[in-house]
Coordinates of C-alpha atoms in Angstrom, one line a residue:
X1 CA 134.7 37.4 4.0
X2 CA 134.6 33.9 5.7
X3 CA 132.2 31.5 4.2
X4 CA 129.7 30.0 6.6
X5 CA 127.8 26.7 6.3
X6 CA 124.0 26.7 6.3
X7 CA 124.1 24.9 9.7
X8 CA 126.0 27.8 11.2
X9 CA 124.1 30.6 9.4
X10 CA 120.5 29.3 9.9
X11 CA 120.3 29.7 13.8
X12 CA 122.0 33.1 13.6
X13 CA 119.6 34.3 10.9
X14 CA 116.6 33.0 12.9
X15 CA 118.0 34.7 16.1
X16 CA 118.4 38.1 14.5
X17 CA 115.2 38.0 12.6
X18 CA 113.3 37.2 15.8
X19 CA 114.8 40.3 17.4
X20 CA 112.7 42.6 15.2
X21 CA 113.8 46.3 15.3
X22 CA 116.2 45.5 18.1
X23 CA 118.6 43.9 15.5
X24 CA 119.1 47.3 13.7
X25 CA 122.6 48.6 14.3
X26 CA 123.9 45.3 15.8
X27 CA 127.2 44.5 14.1
X28 CA 126.8 40.7 14.4
X29 CA 123.4 41.0 12.8
X30 CA 124.8 42.9 9.9
X31 CA 127.8 40.5 9.6
X32 CA 125.5 37.5 9.6
X33 CA 123.3 39.0 6.9
X34 CA 126.4 39.8 4.8
X35 CA 127.5 36.1 5.0
X36 CA 124.0 35.1 3.8
X37 CA 124.1 37.6 1.0
X38 CA 127.5 36.4 -0.2
X39 CA 126.4 32.7 -0.1
X40 CA 123.3 33.6 -2.2
X41 CA 125.5 35.4 -4.8
X42 CA 127.9 32.5 -5.0
X43 CA 125.0 30.0 -5.4
X44 CA 126.0 28.1 -2.3
X45 CA 122.7 28.9 -0.7
X46 CA 119.2 29.1 -2.3
X47 CA 115.8 30.1 -1.2
X48 CA 114.5 26.9 -2.8
X49 CA 116.5 24.0 -4.1
X50 CA 116.0 20.6 -5.8
X51 CA 114.9 17.8 -3.5
X52 CA 113.9 14.5 -4.9
X53 CA 112.1 13.6 -1.7
X54 CA 109.8 16.6 -1.8
X55 CA 106.4 16.1 -3.5
X56 CA 107.2 18.8 -6.1
X57 CA 110.8 17.9 -6.4
X58 CA 111.7 21.2 -4.7
X59 CA 112.3 22.3 -1.1
X60 CA 111.7 25.8 0.1
X61 CA 114.2 27.2 2.7
X62 CA 112.0 29.7 4.7
X63 CA 114.9 30.7 6.9
X64 CA 116.8 32.0 3.8
X65 CA 113.9 34.3 3.0
X66 CA 113.8 35.5 6.6
X67 CA 117.5 36.3 6.1
X68 CA 116.7 38.4 3.0
X69 CA 113.9 40.2 4.9
X70 CA 116.4 40.8 7.7
X71 CA 118.6 42.6 5.2
X72 CA 115.8 45.0 4.4
X73 CA 115.2 45.7 8.1
X74 CA 118.9 46.3 8.8
X75 CA 119.6 48.6 5.8
X76 CA 118.9 52.3 5.7
X77 CA 118.0 54.2 2.5
X78 CA 121.0 55.6 0.9
X79 CA 121.9 57.2 -2.4
X80 CA 124.1 55.0 -4.6
X81 CA 125.9 55.6 -7.9
X82 CA 126.5 52.9 -10.4
X83 CA 129.5 53.1 -12.7
X84 CA 128.6 53.0 -16.4
X85 CA 130.6 50.3 -18.3
X86 CA 131.3 52.7 -21.1
X87 CA 132.6 55.4 -18.9
X88 CA 129.6 57.7 -19.3
X89 CA 127.6 59.4 -16.6
X90 CA 127.0 57.2 -13.6
X91 CA 123.5 56.0 -12.8
X92 CA 122.1 57.3 -9.5
X93 CA 119.5 55.5 -7.4
X94 CA 118.2 55.2 -3.8
X95 CA 117.8 51.8 -2.1
X96 CA 118.6 50.0 1.1
X97 CA 122.3 50.1 1.8
X98 CA 122.3 46.4 2.4
X99 CA 121.3 45.8 -1.3
X100 CA 123.6 47.6 -3.7
X101 CA 123.8 46.7 -7.3
X102 CA 126.0 43.8 -8.1
X103 CA 129.3 44.2 -10.0
X104 CA 130.8 41.7 -12.4
X105 CA 134.2 41.2 -14.1
X106 CA 135.0 39.3 -17.3
X107 CA 136.3 36.3 -15.3
X108 CA 132.8 35.8 -14.0
X109 CA 131.8 34.7 -17.5
X110 CA 128.6 36.7 -17.4
X111 CA 127.6 38.9 -20.3
X112 CA 125.6 42.0 -19.5
X113 CA 125.0 44.1 -22.6
X114 CA 124.9 47.9 -22.0
X115 CA 121.6 49.6 -21.7
X116 CA 120.0 49.7 -18.3
X117 CA 120.1 46.2 -16.9
X118 CA 120.9 45.5 -13.3
X119 CA 121.3 42.7 -10.8
X120 CA 120.6 43.3 -7.2
X121 CA 123.0 42.1 -4.5
X122 CA 122.0 38.7 -3.2
X123 CA 121.1 37.3 -6.6
X124 CA 123.1 34.5 -8.3
X125 CA 124.1 34.5 -12.0
X126 CA 126.1 31.5 -13.1
X127 CA 128.7 31.4 -15.9
X128 CA 127.3 31.7 -19.4
X129 CA 124.3 33.9 -18.4
X130 CA 123.5 36.6 -20.9
X131 CA 121.4 39.7 -20.1
X132 CA 120.1 41.9 -22.9
X133 CA 119.1 45.4 -22.0
X134 CA 117.1 46.4 -20.1
X135 CA 116.5 43.5 -17.7
X136 CA 116.4 43.1 -14.0
X137 CA 117.2 40.2 -11.5
X138 CA 116.0 40.7 -8.0
X139 CA 117.5 39.5 -4.6
X140 CA 117.4 35.8 -3.8
X141 CA 117.0 34.8 -7.5
X142 CA 119.1 31.9 -8.8
X143 CA 119.9 31.9 -12.5
X144 CA 121.8 28.8 -13.7
X145 CA 124.4 28.3 -16.4
X146 CA 123.8 29.3 -20.0
X147 CA 120.5 31.1 -19.5
X148 CA 119.4 34.1 -21.7
X149 CA 117.5 36.9 -20.0
X150 CA 116.2 39.0 -22.9
X151 CA 115.2 42.7 -23.1
X152 CA 112.6 43.9 -20.6
X153 CA 112.6 40.6 -18.8
X154 CA 112.2 40.4 -15.0
X155 CA 113.5 37.7 -12.7
X156 CA 111.6 38.3 -9.4
X157 CA 112.9 37.8 -5.9
X158 CA 113.8 34.2 -5.1
X159 CA 112.8 32.9 -8.5
X160 CA 114.7 29.8 -9.6
X161 CA 115.8 29.6 -13.2
X162 CA 117.5 26.5 -14.5
X163 CA 120.3 25.8 -17.1
X164 CA 120.0 27.0 -20.7
X165 CA 116.6 28.7 -20.2
X166 CA 115.5 31.5 -22.5
X167 CA 113.5 34.2 -21.0
X168 CA 112.2 36.0 -24.0
X169 CA 111.6 39.8 -24.3
X170 CA 109.3 41.2 -21.6
X171 CA 108.9 37.8 -19.9
X172 CA 107.9 38.4 -16.3
X173 CA 108.9 35.8 -13.7
X174 CA 107.2 36.6 -10.4
X175 CA 108.9 36.9 -7.1
X176 CA 107.9 35.9 -3.6
X177 CA 109.4 36.9 -0.2
X178 CA 106.3 36.7 1.9
X179 CA 104.8 34.4 3.0
X180 CA 108.3 33.0 3.7
X181 CA 107.2 29.4 3.3
X182 CA 105.6 29.9 -0.1
X183 CA 107.3 28.3 -3.1
X184 CA 108.9 30.8 -5.6
X185 CA 108.4 30.5 -9.3
X186 CA 110.6 27.8 -10.7
X187 CA 111.7 27.4 -14.4
X188 CA 113.6 24.2 -14.9
X189 CA 116.4 23.4 -17.3
X190 CA 116.0 24.0 -21.1
X191 CA 112.6 25.6 -20.8
X192 CA 111.7 28.3 -23.4
X193 CA 109.6 31.2 -22.0
X194 CA 108.1 33.3 -24.9
X195 CA 107.8 37.0 -25.1
X196 CA 105.3 38.9 -23.0
X197 CA 104.6 35.8 -20.8
X198 CA 103.9 36.0 -17.1
X199 CA 104.7 33.2 -14.6
X200 CA 103.5 33.9 -11.1
X201 CA 102.5 32.6 -7.7
X202 CA 104.9 29.7 -7.3
X203 CA 104.2 28.0 -10.6
X204 CA 106.7 25.3 -11.6
X205 CA 107.6 25.0 -15.3
X206 CA 109.3 21.6 -15.8
X207 CA 112.3 21.0 -18.0
X208 CA 112.1 21.5 -21.7
X209 CA 108.6 23.0 -21.5
X210 CA 107.8 25.8 -24.0
X211 CA 105.5 28.7 -23.1
X212 CA 104.4 30.5 -26.3
X213 CA 104.2 34.3 -26.4
X214 CA 101.5 35.8 -24.2
X215 CA 100.9 32.9 -21.9
X216 CA 100.0 33.8 -18.3
X217 CA 100.3 31.2 -15.6
X218 CA 99.1 31.8 -12.0
X219 CA 98.0 29.7 -9.1
X220 CA 94.3 30.2 -10.1
X221 CA 94.8 29.5 -13.8
X222 CA 93.6 26.0 -15.0
X223 CA 95.6 24.7 -17.9
X224 CA 93.9 22.4 -20.4
X225 CA 96.2 19.5 -21.5
X226 CA 94.7 18.4 -24.8
X227 CA 97.0 15.5 -25.6
X228 CA 96.2 13.9 -22.2
X229 CA 92.6 15.2 -22.0
X230 CA 93.0 16.6 -18.5
X231 CA 93.0 19.9 -16.7
X232 CA 96.0 20.9 -14.6
X233 CA 95.3 23.0 -11.5
X234 CA 97.1 24.2 -8.3
X235 CA 95.8 22.6 -5.1
X236 CA 96.0 23.6 -1.5
X237 CA 99.2 21.7 -1.1
X238 CA 100.9 22.1 -4.5
X239 CA 101.4 24.9 -7.1
X240 CA 100.4 24.8 -10.7
X241 CA 102.9 22.5 -12.4
X242 CA 103.5 22.5 -16.2
X243 CA 104.8 19.1 -17.3
X244 CA 108.2 18.5 -18.8
X245 CA 108.2 19.1 -22.6
X246 CA 104.7 20.6 -22.7
X247 CA 104.1 23.3 -25.3
X248 CA 101.6 25.8 -23.9
X249 CA 99.8 28.5 -26.0
X250 CA 97.4 31.2 -25.0
X251 CA 93.8 30.2 -25.8
X252 CA 90.3 30.8 -24.7
X253 CA 87.2 28.9 -23.7
X254 CA 83.6 29.9 -24.0
X255 CA 81.5 31.0 -21.0
X256 CA 78.7 28.4 -20.9
X257 CA 76.1 30.0 -18.7
X258 CA 74.7 33.4 -17.5
X259 CA 75.1 36.7 -19.2
X260 CA 78.6 35.8 -20.5
X261 CA 77.1 33.0 -22.6
X262 CA 74.3 35.3 -23.9
X263 CA 76.9 37.8 -25.0
X264 CA 79.1 35.2 -26.6
X265 CA 82.1 35.9 -24.3
X266 CA 85.2 33.8 -23.7
X267 CA 87.8 33.8 -21.0
X268 CA 91.6 33.4 -21.4
X269 CA 92.9 29.8 -21.0
X270 CA 96.4 28.4 -21.4
X271 CA 96.3 25.2 -23.4
X272 CA 98.9 22.5 -23.8
X273 CA 98.6 21.7 -27.5
X274 CA 101.4 19.1 -27.7
X275 CA 104.6 17.9 -26.2
X276 CA 108.0 18.9 -27.5
X277 CA 109.1 17.0 -30.6
X278 CA 111.7 17.3 -33.3
X279 CA 110.0 20.3 -35.0
X280 CA 109.9 22.1 -31.7
X281 CA 113.6 21.3 -31.2
X282 CA 114.5 22.8 -34.6
X283 CA 112.6 26.0 -33.8
X284 CA 114.8 26.5 -30.7
X285 CA 118.2 26.1 -32.4
X286 CA 118.4 29.9 -32.6
X287 CA 119.5 29.7 -29.0
X288 CA 123.0 28.5 -29.9
X289 CA 123.4 31.3 -32.5
X290 CA 122.4 34.0 -30.0
X291 CA 125.0 32.7 -27.5

């Protein structure tokens, strides 16, 4: 397939997306979408990308999301069979024909351990990625070099995962396709995301941050930064942003008025207890052994 530059693809994607149902069955619409899907898989195109001039350091590409949605519109439900890497019975599933499961070969440098993991077409996995079973990477996601996706972890649609990130067991990285101008969840380089964590609604986790097991981050979640004596919140114009090197744990804060106070209740609160230091670095050296 011929590679197409974003300058060529963008107007064609916008044209066919604007056609609505009229695009279904049009060969040029399908071909345009396939070019987009290939560019996403190769990492040449991203739904969001680093941009030093943007307030958050990231720029969303809404037209790419429209292209992904176009693929759902163009595809009909079909039964697909996935070959088992050990030659056992093939997996059978039903999905849009435009989004089959991705195939990998040893030369890709991606390690996918047997046991039920899958990567949807239109997702990018860079060399050195490791997937432990079962795990799932959805369309539009970008996973950079040397990242570990552990058992039961989810990388949602359009999520951006940096280099040498560890997504621990059952970590849930939320996805976003609509609204198309919304920022996806972004986990920057060298972050450690603990087990049973959830990062949703466009939250940005800066490089080298550590999210301890059980931390939940959403757009409406205030984060208490104890070392800096401040509270981090999303605004109308910016998502929740966890600073570089922050170590976040799951905590609670007391309800100070009303029936909740009378009953002695507390609510969940993520807390930054410190910033990454030598002891934290030592606790993450297991990464090298796992790889």
